Structure formats: structure tokens, C-alpha cells
Short mmCIF file of C-alpha atoms and ligand atoms in Angstrom, two decimals:
data_model
loop_
_atom_site.label_atom_id
_atom_site.label_comp_id
_atom_site.label_asym_id
_atom_site.label_seq_id
_atom_site.Cartn_x
_atom_site.Cartn_y
_atom_site.Cartn_z
CA UNK A 1 -1.48 6.84 22.85
CA UNK A 2 0.81 9.06 20.83
CA UNK A 3 -0.13 9.28 17.19
CA UNK A 4 2.47 9.39 14.42
CA UNK A 5 2.71 12.77 12.73
CA UNK A 6 2.78 12.62 8.95
CA UNK A 7 4.02 15.67 7.06
CA UNK A 8 3.38 16.10 3.37
CA UNK A 9 3.94 19.44 1.68
CA UNK A 10 1.71 21.96 3.43
CA UNK A 11 -0.29 19.28 5.16
CA UNK A 12 0.07 17.48 8.44
CA UNK A 13 -2.04 14.67 9.79
CA UNK A 14 -1.89 11.98 12.41
CA UNK A 15 -1.97 8.21 12.32
CA UNK A 16 -3.31 6.44 15.40
CA UNK A 17 -2.14 2.85 15.61
CA UNK A 18 -3.22 0.29 18.18
CA UNK A 19 -5.73 -2.15 19.54
CA UNK A 20 -9.49 -1.41 19.88
CA UNK A 21 -9.38 1.83 17.97
CA UNK A 22 -12.42 1.28 15.75
CA UNK A 23 -14.70 1.68 18.74
CA UNK A 24 -13.00 5.00 19.47
CA UNK A 25 -13.26 6.20 15.86
CA UNK A 26 -16.09 8.66 16.52
CA UNK A 27 -14.28 10.24 19.44
CA UNK A 28 -11.02 10.60 17.46
CA UNK A 29 -12.77 12.06 14.42
CA UNK A 30 -14.75 14.52 16.55
CA UNK A 31 -11.45 16.15 17.53
CA UNK A 32 -10.65 16.88 13.88
CA UNK A 33 -13.85 17.38 11.89
CA UNK A 34 -17.01 19.38 12.56
CA UNK A 35 -19.36 18.25 9.78
CA UNK A 36 -21.83 15.62 10.93
CA UNK A 37 -22.86 13.91 7.68
CA UNK A 38 -20.53 11.22 6.40
CA UNK A 39 -20.33 8.05 4.37
CA UNK A 40 -18.62 4.87 5.49
CA UNK A 41 -17.27 3.22 2.35
CA UNK A 42 -16.32 -0.42 2.84
CA UNK A 43 -16.26 -3.71 0.97
CA UNK A 44 -18.67 -6.53 1.78
CA UNK A 45 -16.09 -8.65 3.62
CA UNK A 46 -14.82 -5.85 5.82
CA UNK A 47 -18.28 -4.39 6.41
CA UNK A 48 -19.50 -7.77 7.72
CA UNK A 49 -16.81 -7.64 10.41
CA UNK A 50 -16.49 -3.99 11.32
CA UNK A 51 -19.11 -1.65 9.82
CA UNK A 52 -21.48 -1.92 12.75
CA UNK A 53 -18.76 -1.08 15.27
CA UNK A 54 -17.66 2.00 13.32
CA UNK A 55 -21.24 3.04 12.65
CA UNK A 56 -22.07 2.86 16.37
CA UNK A 57 -19.00 4.81 17.39
CA UNK A 58 -19.74 7.56 14.87
CA UNK A 59 -23.42 7.75 15.82
CA UNK A 60 -22.58 7.90 19.54
CA UNK A 61 -20.39 10.91 18.82
CA UNK A 62 -23.09 12.86 17.00
CA UNK A 63 -22.24 11.92 13.40
CA UNK A 64 -24.82 10.75 10.85
CA UNK A 65 -23.16 7.99 8.83
CA UNK A 66 -24.44 6.31 5.67
CA UNK A 67 -22.90 2.91 4.94
CA UNK A 68 -22.00 2.27 1.30
CA UNK A 69 -20.53 -1.14 0.43
CA UNK A 70 -18.74 -2.30 -2.70
CA UNK A 71 -17.95 -5.83 -3.86
CA UNK A 72 -14.50 -6.89 -2.60
CA UNK A 73 -11.59 -6.98 -5.03
CA UNK A 74 -9.50 -4.89 -7.40
CA UNK A 75 -12.36 -4.78 -9.95
CA UNK A 76 -14.20 -2.34 -7.70
CA UNK A 77 -11.47 0.28 -8.15
CA UNK A 78 -13.33 1.72 -11.14
CA UNK A 79 -14.87 5.00 -12.27
CA UNK A 80 -18.24 3.23 -12.39
CA UNK A 81 -17.97 2.32 -8.73
CA UNK A 82 -16.73 5.84 -7.85
CA UNK A 83 -19.75 7.32 -9.61
CA UNK A 84 -22.12 4.95 -7.83
CA UNK A 85 -20.69 6.00 -4.45
CA UNK A 86 -21.02 9.71 -5.35
CA UNK A 87 -24.62 9.06 -6.38
CA UNK A 88 -25.41 7.32 -3.12
CA UNK A 89 -23.82 10.17 -1.18
CA UNK A 90 -25.96 12.73 -3.02
CA UNK A 91 -29.09 10.70 -2.33
CA UNK A 92 -28.16 10.64 1.35
CA UNK A 93 -28.01 14.45 1.27
CA UNK A 94 -24.27 14.67 1.96
CA UNK A 95 -22.99 18.13 1.08
CA UNK A 96 -19.55 19.69 0.98
CA UNK A 97 -19.37 19.80 4.78
CA UNK A 98 -19.55 16.03 4.91
CA UNK A 99 -16.65 13.57 4.91
CA UNK A 100 -15.80 10.05 3.82
CA UNK A 101 -14.61 7.19 6.01
CA UNK A 102 -12.63 4.52 4.12
CA UNK A 103 -12.98 1.27 6.06
CA UNK A 104 -11.04 -1.51 4.36
CA UNK A 105 -7.87 -2.49 2.55
CA UNK A 106 -6.01 -0.65 -0.18
CA UNK A 107 -8.83 -1.08 -2.68
CA UNK A 108 -11.33 0.72 -0.45
CA UNK A 109 -8.70 3.32 0.53
CA UNK A 110 -7.78 4.19 -3.07
CA UNK A 111 -11.41 4.28 -4.24
CA UNK A 112 -12.98 6.09 -1.27
CA UNK A 113 -10.06 8.56 -1.22
CA UNK A 114 -10.66 9.27 -4.89
CA UNK A 115 -14.35 9.86 -4.22
CA UNK A 116 -13.41 12.25 -1.39
CA UNK A 117 -11.08 14.09 -3.79
CA UNK A 118 -13.81 14.73 -6.38
CA UNK A 119 -17.07 14.89 -4.42
CA UNK A 120 -18.10 18.57 -4.27
CA UNK A 121 -14.57 19.30 -5.57
CA UNK A 122 -13.01 17.66 -2.56
CA UNK A 123 -14.17 16.85 0.96
CA UNK A 124 -12.14 15.52 3.91
CA UNK A 125 -11.70 11.83 4.51
CA UNK A 126 -10.55 9.46 7.21
CA UNK A 127 -8.66 6.24 6.51
CA UNK A 128 -9.35 3.14 8.58
CA UNK A 129 -7.06 0.58 6.96
CA UNK A 130 -7.89 -3.05 7.79
CA UNK A 131 -5.12 -4.96 5.98
CA UNK A 132 -1.46 -5.10 6.90
CA UNK A 133 -0.54 -3.73 3.47
CA UNK A 134 -2.92 -0.81 3.86
CA UNK A 135 -1.70 -0.06 7.40
CA UNK A 136 2.01 0.00 6.52
CA UNK A 137 1.81 1.30 2.97
CA UNK A 138 -1.24 2.39 1.00
CA UNK A 139 -2.94 4.51 3.69
CA UNK A 140 0.07 6.83 3.87
CA UNK A 141 1.02 9.34 1.21
CA UNK A 142 -2.14 10.75 -0.33
CA UNK A 143 -2.24 8.76 -3.56
CA UNK A 144 -5.82 7.90 -4.53
CA UNK A 145 -6.88 6.27 -7.78
CA UNK A 146 -9.11 4.00 -9.81
CA UNK A 147 -8.12 1.65 -12.64
CA UNK A 148 -9.11 1.77 -16.30
CA UNK A 149 -9.01 -1.05 -18.80
CA UNK A 150 -5.65 0.28 -19.98
CA UNK A 151 -3.95 -0.01 -16.64
CA UNK A 152 -3.93 0.35 -12.89
CA UNK A 153 -4.26 3.69 -11.08
CA UNK A 154 -4.47 5.68 -14.33
CA UNK A 155 -7.12 8.06 -13.01
CA UNK A 156 -6.58 9.56 -9.61
CA UNK A 157 -5.86 12.53 -7.42
CA UNK A 158 -3.54 13.62 -4.65
CA UNK A 159 -5.69 13.87 -1.56
CA UNK A 160 -4.33 13.27 1.93
CA UNK A 161 -6.69 12.04 4.63
CA UNK A 162 -7.41 14.21 7.68
CA UNK A 163 -6.68 11.30 9.96
CA UNK A 164 -5.62 7.65 9.84
CA UNK A 165 -7.00 5.18 12.36
CA UNK A 166 -5.19 1.83 12.15
CA UNK A 167 -6.84 -0.68 14.43
CA UNK A 168 -4.31 -3.52 14.59
CA UNK A 169 -6.95 -6.01 15.81
CA UNK A 170 -8.48 -5.98 12.33
CA UNK A 171 -5.40 -7.77 10.96
CA UNK A 172 -6.49 -10.87 12.87
CA UNK A 173 -9.45 -11.51 10.57
CA UNK A 174 -7.41 -10.94 7.42
CA UNK A 175 -6.82 -14.15 5.46
CA UNK A 176 -3.25 -15.44 6.08
CA UNK A 177 -2.11 -15.23 2.46
CA UNK A 178 -3.30 -11.63 2.24
CA UNK A 179 -1.52 -10.78 5.48
CA UNK A 180 1.76 -12.27 4.23
CA UNK A 181 1.88 -9.86 1.34
CA UNK A 182 1.99 -7.01 3.83
CA UNK A 183 5.29 -8.45 5.00
CA UNK A 184 6.69 -8.06 1.49
CA UNK A 185 6.32 -4.27 1.82
CA UNK A 186 7.65 -4.37 5.39
CA UNK A 187 10.77 -6.24 4.25
CA UNK A 188 11.07 -3.76 1.39
CA UNK A 189 11.09 -0.89 3.91
CA UNK A 190 13.74 -2.72 5.93
CA UNK A 191 16.00 -3.30 2.93
CA UNK A 192 15.81 0.23 1.59
CA UNK A 193 15.88 2.18 4.86
CA UNK A 194 16.16 0.28 8.12
CA UNK A 195 18.91 -2.32 8.70
CA UNK A 196 17.97 -2.58 12.38
CA UNK A 197 14.39 -3.52 11.54
CA UNK A 198 15.76 -6.08 9.08
CA UNK A 199 17.58 -7.74 11.99
CA UNK A 200 14.44 -7.66 14.15
CA UNK A 201 12.50 -9.35 11.37
CA UNK A 202 14.80 -12.37 11.49
CA UNK A 203 12.78 -13.42 14.51
CA UNK A 204 9.53 -14.12 12.72
CA UNK A 205 7.71 -15.41 15.80
CA UNK A 206 8.46 -12.48 18.06
CA UNK A 207 6.85 -9.56 16.33
CA UNK A 208 4.95 -6.94 18.26
CA UNK A 209 2.67 -6.08 15.37
CA UNK A 210 1.57 -2.64 16.55
CA UNK A 211 5.12 -1.36 17.04
CA UNK A 212 6.20 -2.92 13.75
CA UNK A 213 3.34 -1.14 11.97
CA UNK A 214 4.25 2.16 13.63
CA UNK A 215 7.86 1.82 12.54
CA UNK A 216 6.78 1.15 8.97
CA UNK A 217 4.40 4.09 8.90
CA UNK A 218 7.30 6.30 9.98
CA UNK A 219 9.50 4.92 7.22
CA UNK A 220 6.91 5.43 4.49
CA UNK A 221 6.10 8.88 5.93
CA UNK A 222 9.76 9.88 5.76
CA UNK A 223 9.84 9.18 2.01
CA UNK A 224 6.57 11.07 1.56
CA UNK A 225 7.85 14.07 3.57
CA UNK A 226 11.00 14.21 1.44
CA UNK A 227 9.19 13.98 -1.88
CA UNK A 228 5.44 14.48 -1.52
CA UNK A 229 4.56 14.38 -5.21
CA UNK A 230 6.97 11.67 -6.28
CA UNK A 231 9.07 14.09 -8.33
CA UNK A 232 12.47 14.18 -6.70
CA UNK A 233 13.45 10.54 -6.89
CA UNK A 234 13.25 9.95 -3.14
CA UNK A 235 9.75 8.46 -3.11
CA UNK A 236 10.72 6.42 -6.16
CA UNK A 237 12.99 4.36 -3.90
CA UNK A 238 9.78 2.80 -2.54
CA UNK A 239 9.58 1.07 -5.91
CA UNK A 240 12.36 -1.29 -4.92
CA UNK A 241 11.37 -4.69 -6.33
CA UNK A 242 8.39 -3.16 -8.12
CA UNK A 243 9.78 -2.84 -11.66
CA UNK A 244 10.15 -6.59 -12.09
CA UNK A 245 7.30 -7.24 -9.61
CA UNK A 246 4.74 -5.23 -11.60
CA UNK A 247 5.90 -6.91 -14.79
CA UNK A 248 5.39 -10.33 -13.16
CA UNK A 249 1.89 -9.25 -12.10
CA UNK A 250 1.07 -8.17 -15.62
CA UNK A 251 2.57 -11.28 -17.19
CA UNK A 252 0.88 -13.48 -14.60
CA UNK A 253 -1.94 -14.89 -16.64
CA UNK A 254 -3.16 -18.03 -14.95
CA UNK A 255 -0.77 -17.81 -12.04
CA UNK A 256 -2.62 -15.21 -10.11
CA UNK A 257 0.06 -14.06 -7.75
CA UNK A 258 -0.89 -11.46 -5.19
CA UNK A 259 0.85 -8.08 -5.42
CA UNK A 260 3.11 -8.80 -2.44
CA UNK A 261 4.05 -12.19 -3.86
CA UNK A 262 5.04 -10.65 -7.18
CA UNK A 263 6.98 -7.95 -5.31
CA UNK A 264 8.81 -10.61 -3.33
CA UNK A 265 10.03 -12.13 -6.61
CA UNK A 266 10.79 -8.64 -7.91
CA UNK A 267 12.94 -7.97 -4.85
CA UNK A 268 14.90 -11.18 -5.43
CA UNK A 269 15.59 -9.97 -8.98
CA UNK A 270 16.48 -6.47 -7.73
CA UNK A 271 18.94 -8.00 -5.25
CA UNK A 272 20.58 -9.99 -8.03
CA UNK A 273 20.94 -6.80 -10.06
CA UNK A 274 22.24 -5.00 -6.97
CA UNK A 275 25.00 -7.62 -6.62
CA UNK A 276 26.07 -6.93 -10.22
CA UNK A 277 25.62 -3.18 -10.31
CA UNK A 278 25.68 -1.77 -6.80
CA UNK A 279 28.15 -3.92 -4.92
CA UNK A 280 25.60 -5.70 -2.72
CA UNK A 281 27.43 -8.54 -0.96
CA UNK A 282 26.19 -11.96 -2.06
CA UNK A 283 25.82 -12.87 1.57
CA UNK A 284 23.40 -9.94 2.11
CA UNK A 285 21.43 -10.94 -0.98
CA UNK A 286 21.09 -14.44 0.47
CA UNK A 287 19.88 -13.05 3.80
CA UNK A 288 17.20 -10.98 2.09
CA UNK A 289 15.99 -13.96 0.06
CA UNK A 290 15.95 -16.12 3.19
CA UNK A 291 13.86 -13.53 5.06
CA UNK A 292 11.29 -13.32 2.28
CA UNK A 293 11.09 -17.09 2.33
CA UNK A 294 10.67 -17.21 6.10
CA UNK A 295 7.58 -15.00 5.80
CA UNK A 296 6.04 -17.49 3.39
CA UNK A 297 6.68 -15.34 0.33
CA UNK A 298 7.81 -16.85 -2.99
CA UNK A 299 11.47 -16.41 -4.00
CA UNK A 300 11.51 -18.65 -7.09
CA UNK A 301 9.26 -18.43 -10.14
CA UNK A 302 6.68 -21.15 -10.66
CA UNK A 303 8.51 -23.48 -13.10
CA UNK A 304 5.99 -23.17 -15.94
CA UNK A 305 5.79 -19.35 -15.81
CA UNK A 306 6.31 -17.71 -19.21
CA UNK A 307 9.38 -15.67 -18.28
CA UNK A 308 9.71 -14.00 -21.68
CA UNK A 309 6.41 -12.24 -20.99
CA UNK A 310 7.94 -10.51 -17.97
CA UNK A 311 10.59 -8.81 -20.06
CA UNK A 312 7.98 -7.85 -22.62
CA UNK A 313 5.92 -6.26 -19.85
CA UNK A 314 8.94 -4.28 -18.62
CA UNK A 315 9.46 -2.84 -22.07
CA UNK A 316 5.90 -1.47 -21.86
CA UNK A 317 6.46 0.03 -18.41
CA UNK A 318 5.71 3.75 -18.50
CA UNK A 319 8.95 4.47 -16.66
CA UNK A 320 11.01 3.02 -19.51
CA UNK A 321 9.41 4.90 -22.37
CA UNK A 322 12.34 7.24 -22.71
CA UNK A 323 14.70 4.25 -22.88
CA UNK A 324 16.79 5.17 -19.84
CA UNK A 325 16.26 2.41 -17.30
CA UNK A 326 15.97 3.87 -13.81
CA UNK A 327 16.24 0.94 -11.49
CA UNK A 328 16.20 0.94 -7.69
CA UNK A 329 19.17 -0.97 -6.27
CA UNK A 330 20.41 -1.64 -2.75
CA UNK A 331 24.16 -1.36 -2.16
CA UNK A 332 23.72 -2.74 1.38
CA UNK A 333 20.77 -3.71 3.60
CA UNK A 334 19.23 -0.50 4.93
CA UNK A 335 19.96 1.68 1.91
CA UNK A 336 18.84 2.23 -1.67
CA UNK A 337 19.57 4.43 -4.65
CA UNK A 338 18.52 4.81 -8.25
CA UNK A 339 20.91 3.30 -10.77
CA UNK A 340 20.94 4.50 -14.36
CA UNK A 341 23.38 1.89 -15.66
CA UNK A 342 21.11 -1.14 -15.38
CA UNK A 343 20.52 -2.58 -18.84
CA UNK A 344 17.74 -4.76 -20.21
CA UNK A 345 20.33 -7.54 -20.35
CA UNK A 346 20.95 -7.23 -16.61
CA UNK A 347 17.20 -7.44 -15.99
CA UNK A 348 16.84 -10.39 -18.36
CA UNK A 349 19.65 -12.25 -16.57
CA UNK A 350 18.07 -11.62 -13.16
CA UNK A 351 14.70 -12.87 -14.37
CA UNK A 352 16.34 -15.96 -15.86
CA UNK A 353 17.94 -16.69 -12.49
CA UNK A 354 14.58 -16.46 -10.65
N1 NAD B 1 -2.36 4.49 -2.55
C1 NAD B 1 -1.20 3.90 -2.44
O1 NAD B 1 -0.19 4.53 -2.18
C2 NAD B 1 -1.13 2.40 -2.61
C3 NAD B 1 0.04 1.72 -2.25
C4 NAD B 1 0.06 0.33 -2.35
C5 NAD B 1 -1.06 -0.36 -2.82
N2 NAD B 1 -2.18 0.34 -3.16
C6 NAD B 1 -3.39 -0.35 -3.65
O2 NAD B 1 -3.88 -1.18 -2.62
C7 NAD B 1 -4.67 -2.21 -3.21
C8 NAD B 1 -4.39 -3.51 -2.48
O3 NAD B 1 -4.76 -3.38 -1.13
P1 NAD B 1 -4.98 -4.64 -0.18
O4 NAD B 1 -3.88 -5.59 -0.35
O5 NAD B 1 -5.27 -4.11 1.16
O6 NAD B 1 -6.24 -5.39 -0.84
P2 NAD B 1 -7.83 -5.31 -0.67
O7 NAD B 1 -8.28 -4.00 -0.23
O8 NAD B 1 -8.41 -5.87 -1.91
O9 NAD B 1 -8.07 -6.35 0.52
C9 NAD B 1 -7.74 -7.71 0.31
C10 NAD B 1 -8.89 -8.65 0.68
O10 NAD B 1 -8.99 -8.76 2.09
C11 NAD B 1 -10.31 -8.46 2.53
N3 NAD B 1 -10.14 -7.80 3.82
C12 NAD B 1 -9.60 -6.59 4.05
N4 NAD B 1 -9.46 -6.38 5.36
C13 NAD B 1 -9.94 -7.46 5.99
C14 NAD B 1 -10.06 -7.83 7.34
N5 NAD B 1 -9.60 -7.04 8.32
N6 NAD B 1 -10.63 -9.02 7.65
C15 NAD B 1 -11.06 -9.84 6.65
N7 NAD B 1 -10.95 -9.56 5.34
C16 NAD B 1 -10.38 -8.39 5.02
C17 NAD B 1 -10.92 -7.62 1.45
O11 NAD B 1 -12.31 -7.74 1.42
C18 NAD B 1 -10.26 -8.21 0.20
O12 NAD B 1 -10.99 -9.33 -0.22
C19 NAD B 1 -4.34 -2.22 -4.68
O13 NAD B 1 -5.42 -1.72 -5.40
C20 NAD B 1 -3.15 -1.27 -4.79
O14 NAD B 1 -3.11 -0.59 -6.02
C21 NAD B 1 -2.22 1.70 -3.06
ZN1 ZN B 2 3.79 -2.59 -3.48
#
């Protein structure tokens, strides 16, 4: 199996994608890392399914793993949890030659990656993403973080993994609603970069998941290679749908929409704005909305949602502090650019139409 090469600044690492890879984890890691001590960080749900398999594979290849589990959910992405993991690693005698294995979704990836970035001033880590979102998005690009009470991902570090092992069989045990949100990011990739993949996705039933995941890793990796530290505006294009989407998440209150669901709505709004400001054909907008819908993602706001709160949340967005609204638009399916002429009124109108 040919891995995908990911280039980021000075660093290069590989992503293996396919079936039955967790049982080969030890063998794949042995080709890259020489330390023997390691921690497997996972959440309770994922550990129940896969920790034993990974543990066995590592042990069979001469590694000495310590399993550390966290409660599932976004709440675990905290400094407290990071400290607890570091503590457990110290108690297990893991030194700076050791490494971390992140076995789980984006929550485990962000948290365990952050621990790897700070433990003994930085040790290597291996990502084993087990959700569709983590396989196509969060495992690539080296962003690690925990949340604080003031906001998401406010404390973090850049720390690329040494290796990514994406076992596509793990997606089968992922709850359906969680899996659907991965398709929001996949459709995002299609809209901003890959018109051909957008066409392929019209056939919802006939998806070869492994090749779809590989294609999406390559797309995300291309943005990362062009703009590793998110400074040049290229990586910012990945925020398509996220300005309004994040605001919907923050305004959510009782309607607890998943990230991908909020992003789906955010993309509908971004398409509306793209029609007004970037010349997106109405017909293309309709096709995008229809695709989101066909993957079971929401394209209309719940009727009783407090829409005014969304706009309020956008005004607080860190990206808008200097007043200039930088908004990602798509002029045509398969392309994206940053527009600087999108006004709050445009955004308000798009939210009203949702
Ligand atoms: N670092 C980045 O670049 C980046 C990018 C996008 C998102 N993120 C982060 O990713 C996080 C969201 O990730 P997520 O959607 O994967 O959520 P998650 O990690 O919370 O996983 C979702 C749920 O599915 C369960 N689960 C995971 N894999 C499973 C499996 N194979 N079988 C059964 N259950 C399984 C988990 O226990 C959890 O309850 C957010 O914190 C977000 O900030 C990071
Ligand atoms: Zn997202």
C-alpha cells in the first residue's frame, strides 16, 4: 500500500489509509520510531473497540505501551486532562525517548497531540484517527490544542505527527450522525478545490470510502503544504462555511448541532454570499445545497433558532476584530478565494435566508 506523503515546512510524514491497519500499527511504527516506551491515549468509547488490538500490535513489535483513557467528548480537550495524561506518563516512566499514540477522533487527536508537544518539551506522536472527520481533516496539518472557558483551541501548539495510520474499518463503528458530519468537510473540500470529486459525490451510494479518504487527505495536505502556519491566506480557504458555521455553533444554545451540521448551514450561507459577491451561478449554489441535503446534513435553520444571536457571535469572531471582513467565497464549484468586500449586511441577509 502506498502511503500519502504530507509535506509541511521542513517536515515530511506519511499517512497510511486502508482496511485492517490497526493490527499492523506496531509494524508500521517500528519503521519510523526507535523508542520503546509509549502511551496510547484514547477515549472510553474508542478504547472499548480498538485499544486491545493496538496494544497487542505494539507489544508484538517490541513496544511497551501504557493505555490512558479520557472521557469521550469535547469537554476532555482541557488543560486539566492534558496535565492528567502527562502525570500518568511520568508515573509510567515514559521519558523523552517515548512517544504518544492518539487513538480516536479529533478530540483525542488534538489533546494527545498537545500532550506530545509539551511532554519533555516535545516527543513524537502517531495519529490513529477513528472518525471520518479526523481521517479527512483534523489528523492532517499539525494543529494541536485544548479549549479554555473563553473559547475553543485557545491553547495549543504546532506539532506534526511522525505518522498517520487511518484504518478505514474503524468508521464502521462510528455512530451514523457523527459520520455524516465528516461528509460536510468532504463536500467543503470538493467545493473549494475539486470539482471532479464534487461530481463523484453526487452518487451517494457508490462511494469507495478508502479512496475518498485518500483524495481528501491529499486536498487538505495541499493547503497545508502551501501555507503550513496559516499565515498566507491559502490555508484560510479551508474555513469555507466556517465563519457562519462557528457562529451558529456558538449561538446554538439548546439546539446542539454537531460541528459538521453547523458547517453545512454555514456553507449554505457562504454559497448565498458567493452568488451575490463572487458570481457563483444560482444553479451551482442549488447543486451544493442539494448535495449537503443528500448526505443527511441540514440546509435550513431549525425554525425556532434565535438567528440574531448568530450575527452577534460573528461580531465577536476573532477574525473580525479589525473590522475588515475576510470571507471565503466560491466563484464556481472547485475553487475558492478570500473576498474583502463582504459586509455584515450581506452576512445578515444570508443568515435570514437560511
Ligand atoms: N486539529 C485540527 O486541525 C482540527 C480540525 C478539525 C476539527 N478538529 C477538532 O476535532 C474535534 C472533533 O472531532 P470528532 O468529530 O472526530 O469528534 P470526537 O473525537 O469527539 O468523536 C466523536 C464521538 O465518536 C466517538 N468515536 C470516535 N471514533 C469512534 C469509532 N470508530 N467507533 C465508535 N465511536 C467512535 C467518540 O468517542 C466521540 O464520542 C473538535 O474538538 C475539533 O476542534 C481539529
Ligand atoms: Zn470544520
